[in-house]
Short mmCIF file of C-alpha atoms in Angstrom, two decimals:
data_model
loop_
_atom_site.label_atom_id
_atom_site.label_comp_id
_atom_site.label_asym_id
_atom_site.label_seq_id
_atom_site.Cartn_x
_atom_site.Cartn_y
_atom_site.Cartn_z
CA UNK A 258 0.00 0.00 0.00
CA UNK A 259 2.82 2.40 0.88
CA UNK A 260 4.54 1.61 -2.43
CA UNK A 261 1.35 2.35 -4.35
CA UNK A 262 0.94 5.65 -2.53
CA UNK A 263 4.54 6.56 -3.35
CA UNK A 264 3.97 5.85 -7.05
CA UNK A 265 0.77 7.92 -7.12
CA UNK A 266 2.50 10.79 -5.34
CA UNK A 267 5.29 10.83 -7.91
CA UNK A 268 2.74 11.03 -10.73
CA UNK A 269 0.07 13.32 -9.32
CA UNK A 270 2.00 15.16 -6.66
CA UNK A 271 1.79 15.13 -2.89
CA UNK A 272 -0.93 16.82 -0.88
CA UNK A 273 1.75 17.89 1.58
CA UNK A 274 3.66 21.03 0.72
CA UNK A 275 7.23 20.50 -0.46
CA UNK A 276 8.37 23.97 0.57
CA UNK A 277 7.17 27.44 1.49
CA UNK A 278 7.60 30.72 -0.36
CA UNK A 279 10.24 32.55 1.70
CA UNK A 280 10.81 35.66 -0.42
CA UNK A 281 9.55 37.26 -3.62
CA UNK A 282 11.64 39.58 -5.76
CA UNK A 283 10.65 41.76 -8.70
CA UNK A 284 12.99 43.48 -11.14
CA UNK A 285 11.31 46.57 -12.58
CA UNK A 286 14.42 47.34 -14.66
CA UNK A 287 16.48 44.68 -16.38
CA UNK A 288 19.87 44.10 -14.70
CA UNK A 289 19.15 46.56 -11.89
CA UNK A 290 18.74 45.63 -8.24
CA UNK A 291 15.72 43.51 -7.32
CA UNK A 292 13.02 44.63 -4.88
CA UNK A 293 11.70 42.29 -2.18
CA UNK A 294 7.90 42.36 -1.93
CA UNK A 295 5.40 40.47 0.28
CA UNK A 296 3.43 39.44 -2.80
CA UNK A 297 3.90 39.70 -6.54
CA UNK A 298 1.72 42.75 -7.19
CA UNK A 299 3.41 45.94 -8.41
CA UNK A 300 1.49 49.06 -9.44
CA UNK A 301 4.25 51.66 -9.58
CA UNK A 302 8.03 51.80 -9.77
CA UNK A 303 10.50 53.87 -7.79
CA UNK A 304 14.20 53.88 -8.82
CA UNK A 305 17.01 54.70 -6.40
CA UNK A 306 20.81 54.88 -6.58
CA UNK A 307 23.52 56.13 -4.19
CA UNK A 308 23.88 59.92 -4.16
CA UNK A 309 21.02 60.29 -6.65
CA UNK A 310 17.57 61.76 -6.16
CA UNK A 311 14.75 59.24 -6.45
CA UNK A 312 13.43 58.82 -9.98
CA UNK A 313 9.70 58.11 -10.16
CA UNK A 314 8.35 56.46 -13.31
CA UNK A 315 4.56 56.57 -13.85
CA UNK A 316 3.28 53.56 -15.75
CA UNK A 317 0.09 55.10 -17.13
CA UNK A 318 1.38 57.92 -19.34
CA UNK A 319 1.66 58.07 -23.12
CA UNK A 320 5.23 57.43 -24.32
CA UNK A 321 7.02 57.81 -27.64
CA UNK A 322 7.84 54.61 -29.47
CA UNK A 323 11.47 53.93 -30.38
CA UNK A 324 12.77 51.10 -32.55
CA UNK A 325 15.78 48.78 -32.71
CA UNK A 326 15.67 47.66 -29.07
CA UNK A 327 17.19 44.20 -28.64
CA UNK A 328 17.55 41.50 -25.98
CA UNK A 329 19.62 38.52 -27.12
CA UNK A 330 18.03 37.31 -30.38
CA UNK A 331 14.90 39.49 -30.12
CA UNK A 332 14.60 43.01 -31.50
CA UNK A 333 11.65 45.36 -31.79
CA UNK A 334 10.10 48.59 -30.56
CA UNK A 335 9.79 49.87 -26.99
CA UNK A 336 8.28 52.81 -25.12
CA UNK A 337 10.66 55.65 -24.23
CA UNK A 338 10.29 56.68 -20.57
CA UNK A 339 11.40 60.22 -21.39
CA UNK A 340 14.20 62.75 -20.96
CA UNK A 341 14.17 62.82 -17.16
CA UNK A 342 14.84 59.07 -16.99
CA UNK A 343 17.44 59.31 -19.74
CA UNK A 344 19.32 62.09 -17.96
CA UNK A 345 19.11 60.24 -14.61
CA UNK A 346 20.69 57.04 -15.98
CA UNK A 347 23.19 58.93 -18.14
CA UNK A 348 24.42 60.81 -15.08
CA UNK A 349 24.66 57.75 -12.86
CA UNK A 350 26.16 55.36 -15.43
CA UNK A 351 28.35 58.06 -16.99
CA UNK A 352 27.41 56.98 -20.50
CA UNK A 353 24.54 57.93 -22.83
CA UNK A 354 21.50 55.95 -21.67
CA UNK A 355 17.75 55.81 -21.93
CA UNK A 356 15.06 53.84 -20.12
CA UNK A 357 12.48 51.95 -22.16
CA UNK A 358 9.44 49.84 -21.33
CA UNK A 359 8.32 46.78 -23.26
CA UNK A 360 5.72 47.72 -25.86
CA UNK A 361 3.03 45.18 -25.05
CA UNK A 362 0.59 46.87 -27.43
CA UNK A 363 2.50 45.93 -30.56
CA UNK A 364 5.33 43.55 -29.63
CA UNK A 365 5.49 39.89 -28.64
CA UNK A 366 8.56 38.20 -27.23
CA UNK A 367 7.97 34.47 -26.98
CA UNK A 368 9.97 32.17 -24.74
CA UNK A 369 11.96 29.44 -26.49
CA UNK A 370 9.28 27.13 -27.99
CA UNK A 371 11.62 24.18 -27.48
CA UNK A 372 10.82 24.47 -23.77
CA UNK A 373 7.38 26.10 -23.51
CA UNK A 374 5.15 26.82 -26.48
CA UNK A 375 2.73 29.72 -26.39
CA UNK A 376 4.28 31.54 -23.42
CA UNK A 377 5.66 35.07 -23.48
CA UNK A 378 8.11 37.19 -21.57
CA UNK A 379 9.29 40.78 -21.90
CA UNK A 380 12.85 42.03 -21.20
CA UNK A 381 13.93 39.14 -18.96
CA UNK A 382 16.70 37.00 -20.44
CA UNK A 383 14.56 34.07 -21.52
CA UNK A 384 11.70 33.14 -19.18
CA UNK A 385 9.25 35.10 -17.02
CA UNK A 386 10.00 33.41 -13.67
CA UNK A 387 13.03 32.01 -11.87
CA UNK A 388 12.72 29.87 -8.75
CA UNK A 389 15.50 28.86 -6.36
CA UNK A 390 15.62 27.36 -2.87
CA UNK A 391 17.28 28.47 0.34
CA UNK A 392 18.56 24.91 0.72
CA UNK A 393 20.44 25.18 -2.57
CA UNK A 394 21.94 28.51 -1.53
CA UNK A 395 22.97 27.10 1.84
CA UNK A 396 24.64 24.10 0.19
CA UNK A 397 26.60 26.40 -2.11
CA UNK A 398 27.59 28.77 0.67
CA UNK A 399 29.04 25.91 2.70
CA UNK A 400 31.59 25.49 -0.10
CA UNK A 401 32.42 29.17 -0.52
CA UNK A 402 34.95 31.11 1.50
CA UNK A 403 32.57 34.06 1.59
CA UNK A 404 28.83 33.26 1.64
CA UNK A 405 26.69 34.97 -0.99
CA UNK A 406 23.17 36.40 -0.68
CA UNK A 407 20.33 35.23 -2.89
CA UNK A 408 20.33 38.54 -4.76
CA UNK A 409 23.35 37.31 -6.74
CA UNK A 410 21.05 34.84 -8.50
CA UNK A 411 18.18 37.24 -9.21
CA UNK A 412 15.44 34.74 -8.43
CA UNK A 413 11.80 35.82 -8.45
CA UNK A 414 10.62 33.17 -6.00
CA UNK A 415 12.80 31.88 -3.16
CA UNK A 416 11.42 28.83 -1.36
CA UNK A 417 12.55 27.20 1.87
CA UNK A 418 11.97 23.89 3.60
CA UNK A 419 13.14 21.54 0.84
CA UNK A 420 16.38 19.69 0.27
CA UNK A 421 19.17 21.40 -1.71
CA UNK A 422 18.45 21.47 -5.44
CA UNK A 423 15.07 19.77 -5.08
CA UNK A 424 13.77 22.42 -7.45
CA UNK A 425 15.75 20.81 -10.27
CA UNK A 426 13.09 18.11 -10.45
CA UNK A 427 9.95 20.23 -10.14
CA UNK A 428 8.11 19.76 -13.41
CA UNK A 429 4.80 21.18 -12.19
CA UNK A 430 4.09 23.05 -8.97
CA UNK A 431 1.10 24.86 -7.51
CA UNK A 432 1.33 28.04 -5.42
CA UNK A 433 -1.86 29.73 -4.23
CA UNK A 434 -4.04 28.38 -7.08
CA UNK A 435 -1.38 29.25 -9.67
CA UNK A 436 0.17 26.45 -11.69
CA UNK A 437 3.82 26.80 -12.72
CA UNK A 438 5.80 24.55 -15.02
CA UNK A 439 9.52 24.01 -14.52
CA UNK A 440 10.68 24.17 -18.12
CA UNK A 441 14.45 24.58 -17.97
CA UNK A 442 17.30 24.43 -15.48
CA UNK A 443 18.74 27.93 -15.31
CA UNK A 444 22.21 28.12 -16.84
CA UNK A 445 24.10 30.96 -15.24
CA UNK A 446 25.94 33.75 -16.99
CA UNK A 447 28.38 36.20 -15.39
CA UNK A 448 25.73 38.05 -13.38
CA UNK A 449 26.01 35.89 -10.20
CA UNK A 450 29.68 36.89 -9.98
CA UNK A 451 28.72 40.57 -9.71
CA UNK A 452 28.15 42.18 -6.32
CA UNK A 453 24.67 43.67 -6.53
CA UNK A 454 25.59 46.50 -4.16
CA UNK A 455 28.70 47.90 -5.81
CA UNK A 456 28.93 46.31 -9.27
CA UNK A 457 32.30 44.64 -8.74
CA UNK A 458 32.85 41.13 -10.15
CA UNK A 459 34.93 38.11 -9.25
CA UNK A 460 35.26 34.38 -9.94
CA UNK A 461 32.65 33.11 -7.50
CA UNK A 462 30.23 31.44 -7.39
CA UNK A 463 30.91 30.19 -10.93
CA UNK A 464 34.25 28.63 -10.04
CA UNK A 465 32.70 26.55 -7.25
CA UNK A 466 29.51 25.75 -9.17
CA UNK A 467 31.64 24.34 -11.96
CA UNK A 468 32.79 21.60 -9.57
CA UNK A 469 29.36 20.21 -8.75
CA UNK A 470 26.69 22.03 -10.79
CA UNK A 471 28.11 21.87 -14.32
CA UNK A 472 26.44 19.89 -17.10
CA UNK A 473 29.23 17.33 -16.75
CA UNK A 474 28.89 17.03 -12.97
CA UNK A 475 25.11 16.64 -13.23
CA UNK A 476 25.44 14.10 -16.07
CA UNK A 477 23.17 16.17 -18.29
CA UNK A 478 22.61 15.13 -21.86
CA UNK A 479 23.98 18.34 -23.38
CA UNK A 480 27.58 19.14 -22.55
CA UNK A 481 28.19 22.87 -23.12
CA UNK A 482 30.39 23.78 -20.17
CA UNK A 483 27.58 25.61 -18.35
CA UNK A 484 26.71 25.76 -14.66
CA UNK A 485 23.17 25.63 -13.29
CA UNK A 486 21.38 27.16 -10.32
CA UNK A 487 17.59 27.47 -10.09
CA UNK A 488 14.69 26.50 -12.31
CA UNK A 489 13.08 28.63 -15.03
CA UNK A 490 9.29 28.67 -14.84
CA UNK A 491 6.26 29.63 -16.88
CA UNK A 492 2.81 30.12 -15.38
CA UNK A 493 -0.10 28.23 -16.92
CA UNK A 494 -2.55 30.88 -15.77
CA UNK A 495 -0.75 33.57 -17.78
CA UNK A 496 -2.21 32.07 -20.96
CA UNK A 497 -5.67 33.25 -19.94
CA UNK A 498 -6.57 36.83 -19.07
CA UNK A 499 -9.97 35.87 -17.65
CA UNK A 500 -10.89 35.41 -14.03
CA UNK A 501 -9.80 37.19 -10.86
CA UNK A 502 -6.22 38.22 -10.38
CA UNK A 503 -4.04 35.84 -8.37
CA UNK A 504 -0.78 36.45 -6.59
CA UNK A 505 2.09 34.57 -5.02
CA UNK A 506 2.42 35.59 -1.38
CA UNK A 507 5.28 35.09 1.06
CA UNK A 508 4.32 32.16 3.28
CA UNK A 509 2.39 30.32 0.58
CA UNK A 510 2.94 26.53 0.55
CA UNK A 511 4.46 25.02 -2.59
CA UNK A 512 2.83 21.80 -3.79
CA UNK A 513 4.74 19.64 -6.26
CA UNK A 514 2.35 18.07 -8.76
CA UNK A 515 4.87 16.37 -11.07
CA UNK A 516 8.60 15.70 -10.97
CA UNK A 517 11.34 14.82 -13.39
CA UNK A 518 12.89 11.46 -12.54
CA UNK A 519 16.38 12.95 -12.20
CA UNK A 520 18.39 16.09 -12.96
CA UNK A 521 19.70 14.33 -16.05
CA UNK A 522 16.13 14.22 -17.41
CA UNK A 523 15.40 17.89 -16.68
CA UNK A 524 15.52 20.13 -19.79
CA UNK A 525 18.48 22.48 -20.13
#
């Protein structure tokens, strides 16, 4: 009987939560510092930087459209947030800059259809959500000379209460009536090596991750010399605009509905 229950749980998921949402982070501006929120609902954006006055960006004004904006392989138009934002970033970054918003009225940026067909994202690197666990961070920090905060990995959802790297196997999870699909282990670029407070970079955590979280160390099918930390997600409910709005809230239980059999079977 116990064996049968175990098999059913692996197929349909357990009724017991596998983890709890510990933190939620949003990133109003690509590559800028994340903001911790109690739930994933944002209605306005405030931008701050050391020795700079606060820049407030209203999200309901009419903006000029500019072309030739690109993120990786995608290019298209975007909405110009205006001269004040341009001058603010130009002053702080000490190079000509402008701030743009994704033009949802006329542009579509699809996620890689090899991993999730029909889903969209905006200016994020490839997928709309990134999940990581505190257990995974703790396991990594035990190997590092200087522990790193979760902000290095720019996750949207940080969960706690599960074993290190359990999230590798989460094929389908449910959080507060929202269904998320784990569609791709997150291969890490240089960003985790950059201190989010001062912009300086180093060799860690990539150097340590290469020892036990590379495609070779995980026995993944594709061998491209990459390291992995976290799971990229899409949300099933985002395909439908009908119904009441739902949110992920700190403290929500995470229910695993389906799992990959091993990290080697997880898509990368």
